[in-house]
Amino acid sequence: MCAHVLVAEDDEKQAELVRRYLRREGHTVTVVHDGRAAIEEARRREPDLLVLDIQMPRVDGLDVARVLRAESDLPILMLTARSTEDDLLLGLDLGADDYMTKPYSPRELMARIRTLLRRSRPRKPDAAPDPVLRVGGLTVDPARHEVTVDGKPADCTPGEFHILAALAALPGRVFSRAQLLDSVHGFDRYITTRTVDVHVMNLRKKIEPDPRRPRYLVTVFGVGYKLTDGGHDGP
């Protein structure tokens, strides 16, 4: 699976290492060394994936992710020397699809990139489309990657969409956080619970009339989450 990958990394040696590994796997690679250039190249070249360092000059990686996520569904894999849980969750909250802390294994990085590219590649023309999922006033269209609530669009990040689609495929079933994480792929296991909770919190802001009293995406205390038809007065 050959793709065009944009690498935004201010450390030139690190960027060259990532570039060599990507080219070895057959990908086309564009490398930039500051955040403003990352935004400009992403807009101009429309790459298939962005490998994004957080600590960069001019515009940092978090702001790059914020800007680009507002404009597109470009898959974003963040790289950073920051390792606190709050930093990881902030990256996910801004729409990153995956997150790796330095130092990291280049082989693991390539595996994560392959996973993101598989998940984001277009469906083959002759493949049967995934059915549109409807739960109450909520509609999830996997083929178009669209979510609507009572006919109004709700923009979801790729991670949020995969969690919502997993829930909508089996409405009423309770999913543990670990099961929902499996629908997203690739996140560090030690932040499993908080990762899913952040996605659920953001989804509620987008699909619930009152996120503080969710009716669709309901918490089942001590177990996980389930999706209902909106007739349930959730916690």
Tab-separated table of C-alpha atoms in Angstrom:
chain	number	residue	atom	x	y	z
A	1	MET	CA	0.000	0.000	0.000
A	2	CYS	CA	1.935	3.030	-1.262
A	3	ALA	CA	0.941	6.433	0.064
A	4	HIS	CA	2.100	10.025	0.266
A	5	VAL	CA	3.206	10.753	3.839
A	6	LEU	CA	3.970	14.229	5.138
A	7	VAL	CA	6.538	14.233	7.971
A	8	ALA	CA	6.693	17.367	10.155
A	9	GLU	CA	9.724	17.026	12.438
A	10	ASP	CA	12.156	19.800	13.437
A	11	ASP	CA	14.945	17.355	14.329
A	12	GLU	CA	16.583	16.808	10.940
A	13	LYS	CA	18.263	13.517	11.913
A	14	GLN	CA	14.990	12.122	13.251
A	15	ALA	CA	13.128	13.298	10.157
A	16	GLU	CA	15.681	11.637	7.883
A	17	LEU	CA	15.373	8.358	9.796
A	18	VAL	CA	11.581	8.371	9.410
A	19	ARG	CA	11.903	9.329	5.729
A	20	ARG	CA	14.256	6.397	5.036
A	21	TYR	CA	11.954	3.863	6.692
A	22	LEU	CA	8.917	5.216	4.830
A	23	ARG	CA	10.685	5.164	1.464
A	24	ARG	CA	11.853	1.616	2.172
A	25	GLU	CA	8.172	0.629	2.371
A	26	GLY	CA	7.462	2.291	-0.974
A	27	HIS	CA	5.868	5.535	0.235
A	28	THR	CA	6.378	8.993	-1.221
A	29	VAL	CA	7.613	11.325	1.536
A	30	THR	CA	7.588	15.093	2.009
A	31	VAL	CA	9.533	16.449	4.997
A	32	VAL	CA	9.077	19.851	6.652
A	33	HIS	CA	10.682	21.236	9.788
A	34	ASP	CA	8.188	23.729	11.208
A	35	GLY	CA	4.471	23.873	11.897
A	36	ARG	CA	3.570	26.584	9.423
A	37	ALA	CA	5.183	24.631	6.603
A	38	ALA	CA	3.268	21.523	7.748
A	39	ILE	CA	-0.055	23.337	7.377
A	40	GLU	CA	0.896	24.786	3.986
A	41	GLU	CA	2.145	21.452	2.600
A	42	ALA	CA	-0.878	19.546	3.915
A	43	ARG	CA	-3.190	21.989	2.161
A	44	ARG	CA	-1.179	22.021	-1.059
A	45	ARG	CA	-0.266	18.353	-1.452
A	46	GLU	CA	-3.224	16.668	0.324
A	47	PRO	CA	-1.122	13.768	1.698
A	48	ASP	CA	-2.561	10.454	2.804
A	49	LEU	CA	-1.131	10.738	6.319
A	50	LEU	CA	0.703	13.242	8.527
A	51	VAL	CA	3.451	12.224	10.975
A	52	LEU	CA	3.509	15.247	13.277
A	53	ASP	CA	6.012	16.223	15.951
A	54	ILE	CA	4.532	18.409	18.680
A	55	GLN	CA	7.502	20.588	19.598
A	56	MET	CA	8.225	22.583	16.445
A	57	PRO	CA	9.098	26.220	15.708
A	58	ARG	CA	6.694	28.879	14.348
A	59	VAL	CA	3.544	26.805	14.978
A	60	ASP	CA	3.599	23.853	17.379
A	61	GLY	CA	2.171	20.461	16.501
A	62	LEU	CA	-0.927	20.841	18.661
A	63	ASP	CA	-1.963	23.959	16.756
A	64	VAL	CA	-1.171	22.222	13.464
A	65	ALA	CA	-3.504	19.367	14.444
A	66	ARG	CA	-6.207	21.815	15.525
A	67	VAL	CA	-6.084	23.711	12.224
A	68	LEU	CA	-5.930	20.685	9.927
A	69	ARG	CA	-8.564	18.686	11.788
A	70	ALA	CA	-11.002	21.565	11.323
A	71	GLU	CA	-10.411	21.323	7.573
A	72	SER	CA	-10.146	17.612	6.797
A	73	ASP	CA	-10.062	14.000	7.989
A	74	LEU	CA	-6.332	13.682	7.255
A	75	PRO	CA	-4.983	10.850	9.457
A	76	ILE	CA	-2.545	12.298	12.009
A	77	LEU	CA	0.044	10.365	13.990
A	78	MET	CA	1.677	12.527	16.667
A	79	LEU	CA	5.267	12.133	17.844
A	80	THR	CA	6.483	13.799	21.021
A	81	ALA	CA	8.991	13.700	23.828
A	82	ARG	CA	6.179	14.609	26.222
A	83	SER	CA	4.933	11.534	28.027
A	84	THR	CA	2.381	12.693	30.602
A	85	GLU	CA	-1.142	11.369	30.326
A	86	ASP	CA	-2.565	14.892	30.019
A	87	ASP	CA	-0.355	15.567	26.988
A	88	LEU	CA	-1.489	12.342	25.329
A	89	LEU	CA	-5.147	13.080	25.978
A	90	LEU	CA	-4.811	16.624	24.669
A	91	GLY	CA	-3.430	15.267	21.407
A	92	LEU	CA	-6.381	12.893	21.075
A	93	ASP	CA	-8.802	15.645	22.021
A	94	LEU	CA	-7.480	17.756	19.133
A	95	GLY	CA	-8.142	14.931	16.678
A	96	ALA	CA	-4.931	12.897	16.493
A	97	ASP	CA	-5.549	9.322	15.355
A	98	ASP	CA	-2.520	7.873	17.124
A	99	TYR	CA	0.253	9.040	19.418
A	100	MET	CA	3.801	7.796	20.011
A	101	THR	CA	6.267	9.050	22.610
A	102	LYS	CA	10.011	9.393	22.003
A	103	PRO	CA	12.170	7.409	21.949
A	104	TYR	CA	10.231	4.971	19.796
A	105	SER	CA	10.972	1.962	17.627
A	106	PRO	CA	10.967	2.848	13.898
A	107	ARG	CA	9.517	-0.599	13.195
A	108	GLU	CA	6.604	0.069	15.549
A	109	LEU	CA	6.110	3.474	13.916
A	110	MET	CA	5.844	1.796	10.500
A	111	ALA	CA	3.328	-0.700	11.901
A	112	ARG	CA	1.210	2.130	13.296
A	113	ILE	CA	1.359	3.939	9.943
A	114	ARG	CA	0.261	0.793	8.093
A	115	THR	CA	-2.717	0.480	10.441
A	116	LEU	CA	-3.783	4.090	9.899
A	117	LEU	CA	-3.427	3.806	6.128
A	118	ARG	CA	-5.465	0.593	6.001
A	119	ARG	CA	-8.210	2.209	8.035
A	120	SER	CA	-8.349	5.353	5.923
A	121	ARG	CA	-7.975	3.917	2.404
A	122	PRO	CA	-11.023	4.180	0.116
A	123	ARG	CA	-13.226	1.142	-0.327
A	124	LYS	CA	-12.761	-0.780	-3.572
A	125	PRO	CA	-15.421	0.173	-6.137
A	126	ASP	CA	-16.806	-3.378	-6.356
A	127	ALA	CA	-17.005	-3.864	-2.569
A	128	ALA	CA	-20.432	-3.890	-0.970
A	129	PRO	CA	-20.969	-0.701	1.044
A	130	ASP	CA	-21.353	-0.939	4.790
A	131	PRO	CA	-24.997	-0.466	5.775
A	132	VAL	CA	-26.128	2.877	7.122
A	133	LEU	CA	-26.660	2.551	10.873
A	134	ARG	CA	-29.693	4.228	12.471
A	135	VAL	CA	-30.377	4.453	16.185
A	136	GLY	CA	-33.257	6.761	17.032
A	137	GLY	CA	-32.514	10.136	15.462
A	138	LEU	CA	-28.837	9.240	15.056
A	139	THR	CA	-27.515	8.083	11.675
A	140	VAL	CA	-23.992	6.723	11.078
A	141	ASP	CA	-22.939	6.194	7.456
A	142	PRO	CA	-19.644	4.216	7.356
A	143	ALA	CA	-19.260	4.492	3.556
A	144	ARG	CA	-19.444	8.288	3.606
A	145	HIS	CA	-17.913	8.666	7.066
A	146	GLU	CA	-20.870	10.866	8.027
A	147	VAL	CA	-22.868	11.266	11.229
A	148	THR	CA	-26.175	13.112	11.480
A	149	VAL	CA	-28.438	13.805	14.450
A	150	ASP	CA	-32.051	14.525	13.494
A	151	GLY	CA	-30.801	15.313	10.001
A	152	LYS	CA	-28.104	17.747	11.133
A	153	PRO	CA	-24.443	16.832	10.458
A	154	ALA	CA	-22.071	16.139	13.343
A	155	ASP	CA	-18.377	16.348	12.457
A	156	CYS	CA	-16.422	13.545	14.146
A	157	THR	CA	-12.724	12.772	14.180
A	158	PRO	CA	-11.730	9.342	12.806
A	159	GLY	CA	-11.259	7.974	16.337
A	160	GLU	CA	-14.639	9.253	17.484
A	161	PHE	CA	-16.302	7.901	14.349
A	162	HIS	CA	-14.944	4.371	14.805
A	163	ILE	CA	-16.152	4.255	18.406
A	164	LEU	CA	-19.605	5.546	17.450
A	165	ALA	CA	-19.880	3.117	14.530
A	166	ALA	CA	-18.985	0.184	16.793
A	167	LEU	CA	-21.695	1.210	19.252
A	168	ALA	CA	-24.280	1.890	16.532
A	169	ALA	CA	-23.722	-1.521	14.925
A	170	LEU	CA	-25.064	-3.171	18.093
A	171	PRO	CA	-27.392	-0.679	19.793
A	172	GLY	CA	-28.228	-1.519	23.380
A	173	ARG	CA	-25.162	-3.710	23.828
A	174	VAL	CA	-22.745	-2.618	26.534
A	175	PHE	CA	-19.122	-2.258	25.371
A	176	SER	CA	-16.187	-2.140	27.750
A	177	ARG	CA	-13.601	0.578	27.258
A	178	ALA	CA	-11.091	-2.045	26.083
A	179	GLN	CA	-13.523	-3.268	23.409
A	180	LEU	CA	-14.091	0.277	22.188
A	181	LEU	CA	-10.367	0.936	22.109
A	182	ASP	CA	-9.973	-2.087	19.825
A	183	SER	CA	-12.272	-0.372	17.320
A	184	VAL	CA	-9.839	2.562	17.152
A	185	HIS	CA	-6.475	0.670	17.129
A	186	GLY	CA	-3.004	1.667	18.116
A	187	PHE	CA	-3.228	3.731	21.269
A	188	ASP	CA	-0.957	3.113	24.238
A	189	ARG	CA	-2.552	0.574	26.513
A	190	TYR	CA	-1.777	2.346	29.777
A	191	ILE	CA	-4.134	5.208	28.829
A	192	THR	CA	-6.928	2.941	27.620
A	193	THR	CA	-9.659	4.079	30.017
A	194	ARG	CA	-8.998	7.791	29.745
A	195	THR	CA	-8.579	7.623	25.973
A	196	VAL	CA	-12.054	6.187	25.452
A	197	ASP	CA	-13.549	8.567	28.007
A	198	VAL	CA	-12.145	11.574	26.124
A	199	HIS	CA	-13.644	10.341	22.847
A	200	VAL	CA	-17.007	9.712	24.531
A	201	MET	CA	-16.956	13.169	26.127
A	202	ASN	CA	-16.298	14.773	22.742
A	203	LEU	CA	-18.944	12.660	21.017
A	204	ARG	CA	-21.543	13.724	23.559
A	205	LYS	CA	-20.813	17.367	22.771
A	206	LYS	CA	-21.596	16.611	19.136
A	207	ILE	CA	-24.591	14.255	19.282
A	208	GLU	CA	-26.402	14.989	22.540
A	209	PRO	CA	-28.965	17.789	23.063
A	210	ASP	CA	-27.536	18.119	26.591
A	211	PRO	CA	-24.089	16.485	26.993
A	212	ARG	CA	-24.459	16.599	30.776
A	213	ARG	CA	-27.553	14.364	30.533
A	214	PRO	CA	-26.773	11.997	27.646
A	215	ARG	CA	-29.666	10.193	26.025
A	216	TYR	CA	-27.859	8.380	23.196
A	217	LEU	CA	-24.385	7.555	24.485
A	218	VAL	CA	-25.084	6.193	27.940
A	219	THR	CA	-22.665	5.204	30.710
A	220	VAL	CA	-23.142	1.779	32.291
A	221	PHE	CA	-21.280	2.273	35.544
A	222	GLY	CA	-18.569	-0.247	36.247
A	223	VAL	CA	-18.832	-1.722	32.739
A	224	GLY	CA	-18.563	0.796	29.897
A	225	TYR	CA	-20.891	2.460	27.397
A	226	LYS	CA	-23.862	1.677	25.177
A	227	LEU	CA	-25.838	3.472	22.483
A	228	THR	CA	-29.617	3.816	22.881
A	229	ASP	CA	-32.373	5.252	20.709
A	230	GLY	CA	-32.515	8.476	22.733
A	231	GLY	CA	-35.487	7.536	24.859
A	232	HIS	CA	-33.315	6.721	27.884
A	233	ASP	CA	-32.618	9.335	30.518
A	234	GLY	CA	-28.929	8.671	30.986
A	235	PRO	CA	-26.696	9.829	33.823
